[in-house]
Amino acid sequence: MGSLSALISVFIGGGIGSITRYLLGCFVNKNNVLMFPIHTLCANFIGCFVIGFLLSFSLAKVNFSQNIKLFITVGFCGGLTTFSTFSFEVVNLISTQHYRTAFLYALLSLIICFAATSLGIIIGGWFGRSS
């Protein structure tokens, strides 16, 4: 289990990320005339950019404390979107030449998560009808 300061960093970052996602959705959806979830695409893009920039920048230029890294990556980016972590992990596997693992992880993540979402919808529908 992480230290108290690490937990607080993730907690605060996650709150800020979640609020950012909500406000982004309010702004984008207000101006969105398409039936396309552009707010989610925007949140995923921002989260992926931030996690990529931060981790690359911190490795090359600045040695951020572990709590700052947790605040931004697990907290903020996690609250904004978990897709950023998934994307970083796939890119990291590719950059370390673990191509098969990257492909398998990406493929399984998509298949398993789409299946889990579908299963949740089906089971939720059953429980919703029975009450």
PDB file of C-alpha atoms in Angstrom:
ATOM      1  CA  MET A   1       0.000   0.000   0.000  1.00  0.00           C
ATOM      2  CA  GLY A   2       1.251   3.478  -0.816  1.00  0.00           C
ATOM      3  CA  SER A   3       2.201   6.133   1.648  1.00  0.00           C
ATOM      4  CA  LEU A   4      -0.346   8.640   2.884  1.00  0.00           C
ATOM      5  CA  SER A   5       1.226  11.425   0.816  1.00  0.00           C
ATOM      6  CA  ALA A   6       1.047   9.234  -2.314  1.00  0.00           C
ATOM      7  CA  LEU A   7      -2.631   8.455  -1.656  1.00  0.00           C
ATOM      8  CA  ILE A   8      -3.408  12.137  -1.133  1.00  0.00           C
ATOM      9  CA  SER A   9      -1.579  13.029  -4.361  1.00  0.00           C
ATOM     10  CA  VAL A  10      -3.623  10.492  -6.336  1.00  0.00           C
ATOM     11  CA  PHE A  11      -6.843  11.579  -4.614  1.00  0.00           C
ATOM     12  CA  ILE A  12      -6.397  15.291  -5.374  1.00  0.00           C
ATOM     13  CA  GLY A  13      -5.138  14.675  -8.917  1.00  0.00           C
ATOM     14  CA  GLY A  14      -8.029  12.310  -9.591  1.00  0.00           C
ATOM     15  CA  GLY A  15     -10.535  14.862  -8.390  1.00  0.00           C
ATOM     16  CA  ILE A  16      -9.070  17.557 -10.622  1.00  0.00           C
ATOM     17  CA  GLY A  17      -8.960  15.147 -13.581  1.00  0.00           C
ATOM     18  CA  SER A  18     -12.576  14.098 -13.051  1.00  0.00           C
ATOM     19  CA  ILE A  19     -13.753  17.707 -12.800  1.00  0.00           C
ATOM     20  CA  THR A  20     -11.766  18.542 -15.939  1.00  0.00           C
ATOM     21  CA  ARG A  21     -13.448  15.673 -17.788  1.00  0.00           C
ATOM     22  CA  TYR A  22     -16.892  16.814 -16.643  1.00  0.00           C
ATOM     23  CA  LEU A  23     -16.295  20.459 -17.644  1.00  0.00           C
ATOM     24  CA  LEU A  24     -14.785  19.402 -20.966  1.00  0.00           C
ATOM     25  CA  GLY A  25     -17.882  17.292 -21.609  1.00  0.00           C
ATOM     26  CA  CYS A  26     -20.176  20.215 -20.763  1.00  0.00           C
ATOM     27  CA  PHE A  27     -18.288  22.544 -23.087  1.00  0.00           C
ATOM     28  CA  VAL A  28     -17.862  20.149 -25.998  1.00  0.00           C
ATOM     29  CA  ASN A  29     -21.360  18.647 -25.821  1.00  0.00           C
ATOM     30  CA  LYS A  30     -22.902  22.123 -25.769  1.00  0.00           C
ATOM     31  CA  ASN A  31     -21.312  22.790 -29.154  1.00  0.00           C
ATOM     32  CA  ASN A  32     -21.511  19.263 -30.600  1.00  0.00           C
ATOM     33  CA  VAL A  33     -24.131  18.681 -33.278  1.00  0.00           C
ATOM     34  CA  LEU A  34     -22.737  15.287 -34.300  1.00  0.00           C
ATOM     35  CA  MET A  35     -23.760  11.952 -32.845  1.00  0.00           C
ATOM     36  CA  PHE A  36     -20.098  11.284 -32.114  1.00  0.00           C
ATOM     37  CA  PRO A  37     -18.658  11.131 -28.576  1.00  0.00           C
ATOM     38  CA  ILE A  38     -16.129  13.865 -29.275  1.00  0.00           C
ATOM     39  CA  HIS A  39     -15.915  14.796 -25.575  1.00  0.00           C
ATOM     40  CA  THR A  40     -14.494  11.355 -24.792  1.00  0.00           C
ATOM     41  CA  LEU A  41     -12.104  11.555 -27.726  1.00  0.00           C
ATOM     42  CA  CYS A  42     -10.928  14.977 -26.489  1.00  0.00           C
ATOM     43  CA  ALA A  43     -10.472  13.704 -22.930  1.00  0.00           C
ATOM     44  CA  ASN A  44      -8.531  10.685 -24.189  1.00  0.00           C
ATOM     45  CA  PHE A  45      -6.347  12.882 -26.415  1.00  0.00           C
ATOM     46  CA  ILE A  46      -5.567  15.325 -23.607  1.00  0.00           C
ATOM     47  CA  GLY A  47      -4.857  12.549 -21.102  1.00  0.00           C
ATOM     48  CA  CYS A  48      -2.628  10.679 -23.550  1.00  0.00           C
ATOM     49  CA  PHE A  49      -0.724  13.839 -24.456  1.00  0.00           C
ATOM     50  CA  VAL A  50      -0.236  14.847 -20.818  1.00  0.00           C
ATOM     51  CA  ILE A  51       0.996  11.425 -19.686  1.00  0.00           C
ATOM     52  CA  GLY A  52       3.318  11.114 -22.685  1.00  0.00           C
ATOM     53  CA  PHE A  53       4.694  14.625 -22.264  1.00  0.00           C
ATOM     54  CA  LEU A  54       5.131  14.372 -18.506  1.00  0.00           C
ATOM     55  CA  LEU A  55       6.840  11.011 -18.466  1.00  0.00           C
ATOM     56  CA  SER A  56       9.110  11.914 -21.389  1.00  0.00           C
ATOM     57  CA  PHE A  57       9.898  15.381 -20.019  1.00  0.00           C
ATOM     58  CA  SER A  58      10.546  14.123 -16.515  1.00  0.00           C
ATOM     59  CA  LEU A  59      12.939  11.470 -17.804  1.00  0.00           C
ATOM     60  CA  ALA A  60      14.819  13.918 -20.026  1.00  0.00           C
ATOM     61  CA  LYS A  61      14.864  17.200 -18.092  1.00  0.00           C
ATOM     62  CA  VAL A  62      13.321  17.252 -14.662  1.00  0.00           C
ATOM     63  CA  ASN A  63      13.302  14.690 -11.912  1.00  0.00           C
ATOM     64  CA  PHE A  64       9.802  15.150 -10.507  1.00  0.00           C
ATOM     65  CA  SER A  65       9.100  13.657  -7.117  1.00  0.00           C
ATOM     66  CA  GLN A  66       7.170  10.399  -7.039  1.00  0.00           C
ATOM     67  CA  ASN A  67       4.163  12.217  -5.547  1.00  0.00           C
ATOM     68  CA  ILE A  68       4.093  14.755  -8.409  1.00  0.00           C
ATOM     69  CA  LYS A  69       4.262  11.926 -10.951  1.00  0.00           C
ATOM     70  CA  LEU A  70       1.440  10.103  -9.137  1.00  0.00           C
ATOM     71  CA  PHE A  71      -0.591  13.319  -8.900  1.00  0.00           C
ATOM     72  CA  ILE A  72      -0.412  13.884 -12.664  1.00  0.00           C
ATOM     73  CA  THR A  73      -0.347  10.357 -14.108  1.00  0.00           C
ATOM     74  CA  VAL A  74      -2.440   8.145 -11.829  1.00  0.00           C
ATOM     75  CA  GLY A  75      -4.465  11.017 -10.359  1.00  0.00           C
ATOM     76  CA  PHE A  76      -5.132  13.664 -13.012  1.00  0.00           C
ATOM     77  CA  CYS A  77      -4.785  11.485 -16.122  1.00  0.00           C
ATOM     78  CA  GLY A  78      -6.571   8.596 -14.394  1.00  0.00           C
ATOM     79  CA  GLY A  79      -9.443  10.873 -13.394  1.00  0.00           C
ATOM     80  CA  LEU A  80      -9.561  12.359 -16.874  1.00  0.00           C
ATOM     81  CA  THR A  81      -9.201   9.023 -18.668  1.00  0.00           C
ATOM     82  CA  THR A  82      -7.691   5.603 -18.056  1.00  0.00           C
ATOM     83  CA  PHE A  83      -7.047   5.374 -21.769  1.00  0.00           C
ATOM     84  CA  SER A  84      -3.907   7.454 -21.217  1.00  0.00           C
ATOM     85  CA  THR A  85      -2.360   4.735 -19.058  1.00  0.00           C
ATOM     86  CA  PHE A  86      -3.353   2.046 -21.541  1.00  0.00           C
ATOM     87  CA  SER A  87      -1.845   4.057 -24.418  1.00  0.00           C
ATOM     88  CA  PHE A  88       1.372   4.718 -22.534  1.00  0.00           C
ATOM     89  CA  GLU A  89       1.749   1.050 -21.644  1.00  0.00           C
ATOM     90  CA  VAL A  90       1.270  -0.043 -25.269  1.00  0.00           C
ATOM     91  CA  VAL A  91       3.702   2.593 -26.556  1.00  0.00           C
ATOM     92  CA  ASN A  92       6.207   1.649 -23.849  1.00  0.00           C
ATOM     93  CA  LEU A  93       5.995  -2.029 -24.824  1.00  0.00           C
ATOM     94  CA  ILE A  94       6.565  -1.093 -28.468  1.00  0.00           C
ATOM     95  CA  SER A  95       9.489   1.205 -27.655  1.00  0.00           C
ATOM     96  CA  THR A  96      11.140  -1.615 -25.672  1.00  0.00           C
ATOM     97  CA  GLN A  97      10.598  -3.904 -28.678  1.00  0.00           C
ATOM     98  CA  HIS A  98       7.993  -6.107 -27.001  1.00  0.00           C
ATOM     99  CA  TYR A  99       5.850  -6.033 -30.136  1.00  0.00           C
ATOM    100  CA  ARG A 100       3.899  -9.237 -29.590  1.00  0.00           C
ATOM    101  CA  THR A 101       3.105  -8.307 -26.004  1.00  0.00           C
ATOM    102  CA  ALA A 102       1.995  -4.814 -27.091  1.00  0.00           C
ATOM    103  CA  PHE A 103      -0.246  -6.218 -29.819  1.00  0.00           C
ATOM    104  CA  LEU A 104      -1.698  -8.893 -27.548  1.00  0.00           C
ATOM    105  CA  TYR A 105      -2.286  -6.414 -24.715  1.00  0.00           C
ATOM    106  CA  ALA A 106      -4.008  -3.917 -27.027  1.00  0.00           C
ATOM    107  CA  LEU A 107      -6.116  -6.575 -28.717  1.00  0.00           C
ATOM    108  CA  LEU A 108      -7.122  -8.311 -25.484  1.00  0.00           C
ATOM    109  CA  SER A 109      -7.881  -4.975 -23.810  1.00  0.00           C
ATOM    110  CA  LEU A 110     -10.251  -3.987 -26.591  1.00  0.00           C
ATOM    111  CA  ILE A 111     -11.937  -7.384 -26.874  1.00  0.00           C
ATOM    112  CA  ILE A 112     -12.220  -8.042 -23.138  1.00  0.00           C
ATOM    113  CA  CYS A 113     -13.355  -4.517 -22.287  1.00  0.00           C
ATOM    114  CA  PHE A 114     -15.946  -4.389 -25.079  1.00  0.00           C
ATOM    115  CA  ALA A 115     -17.177  -7.815 -23.967  1.00  0.00           C
ATOM    116  CA  ALA A 116     -17.296  -6.708 -20.310  1.00  0.00           C
ATOM    117  CA  THR A 117     -19.234  -3.571 -21.262  1.00  0.00           C
ATOM    118  CA  SER A 118     -21.688  -5.642 -23.306  1.00  0.00           C
ATOM    119  CA  LEU A 119     -22.069  -8.153 -20.479  1.00  0.00           C
ATOM    120  CA  GLY A 120     -22.636  -5.338 -17.994  1.00  0.00           C
ATOM    121  CA  ILE A 121     -25.323  -3.853 -20.236  1.00  0.00           C
ATOM    122  CA  ILE A 122     -27.042  -7.227 -20.591  1.00  0.00           C
ATOM    123  CA  ILE A 123     -26.925  -8.075 -16.885  1.00  0.00           C
ATOM    124  CA  GLY A 124     -27.894  -4.517 -15.924  1.00  0.00           C
ATOM    125  CA  GLY A 125     -30.873  -4.788 -18.263  1.00  0.00           C
ATOM    126  CA  TRP A 126     -31.959  -8.013 -16.601  1.00  0.00           C
ATOM    127  CA  PHE A 127     -31.780  -6.483 -13.138  1.00  0.00           C
ATOM    128  CA  GLY A 128     -33.449  -3.304 -14.387  1.00  0.00           C
ATOM    129  CA  ARG A 129     -36.431  -5.252 -15.752  1.00  0.00           C
ATOM    130  CA  SER A 130     -36.847  -7.453 -12.705  1.00  0.00           C
ATOM    131  CA  SER A 131     -37.417  -4.603 -10.253  1.00  0.00           C
TER     132      SER A 131
END
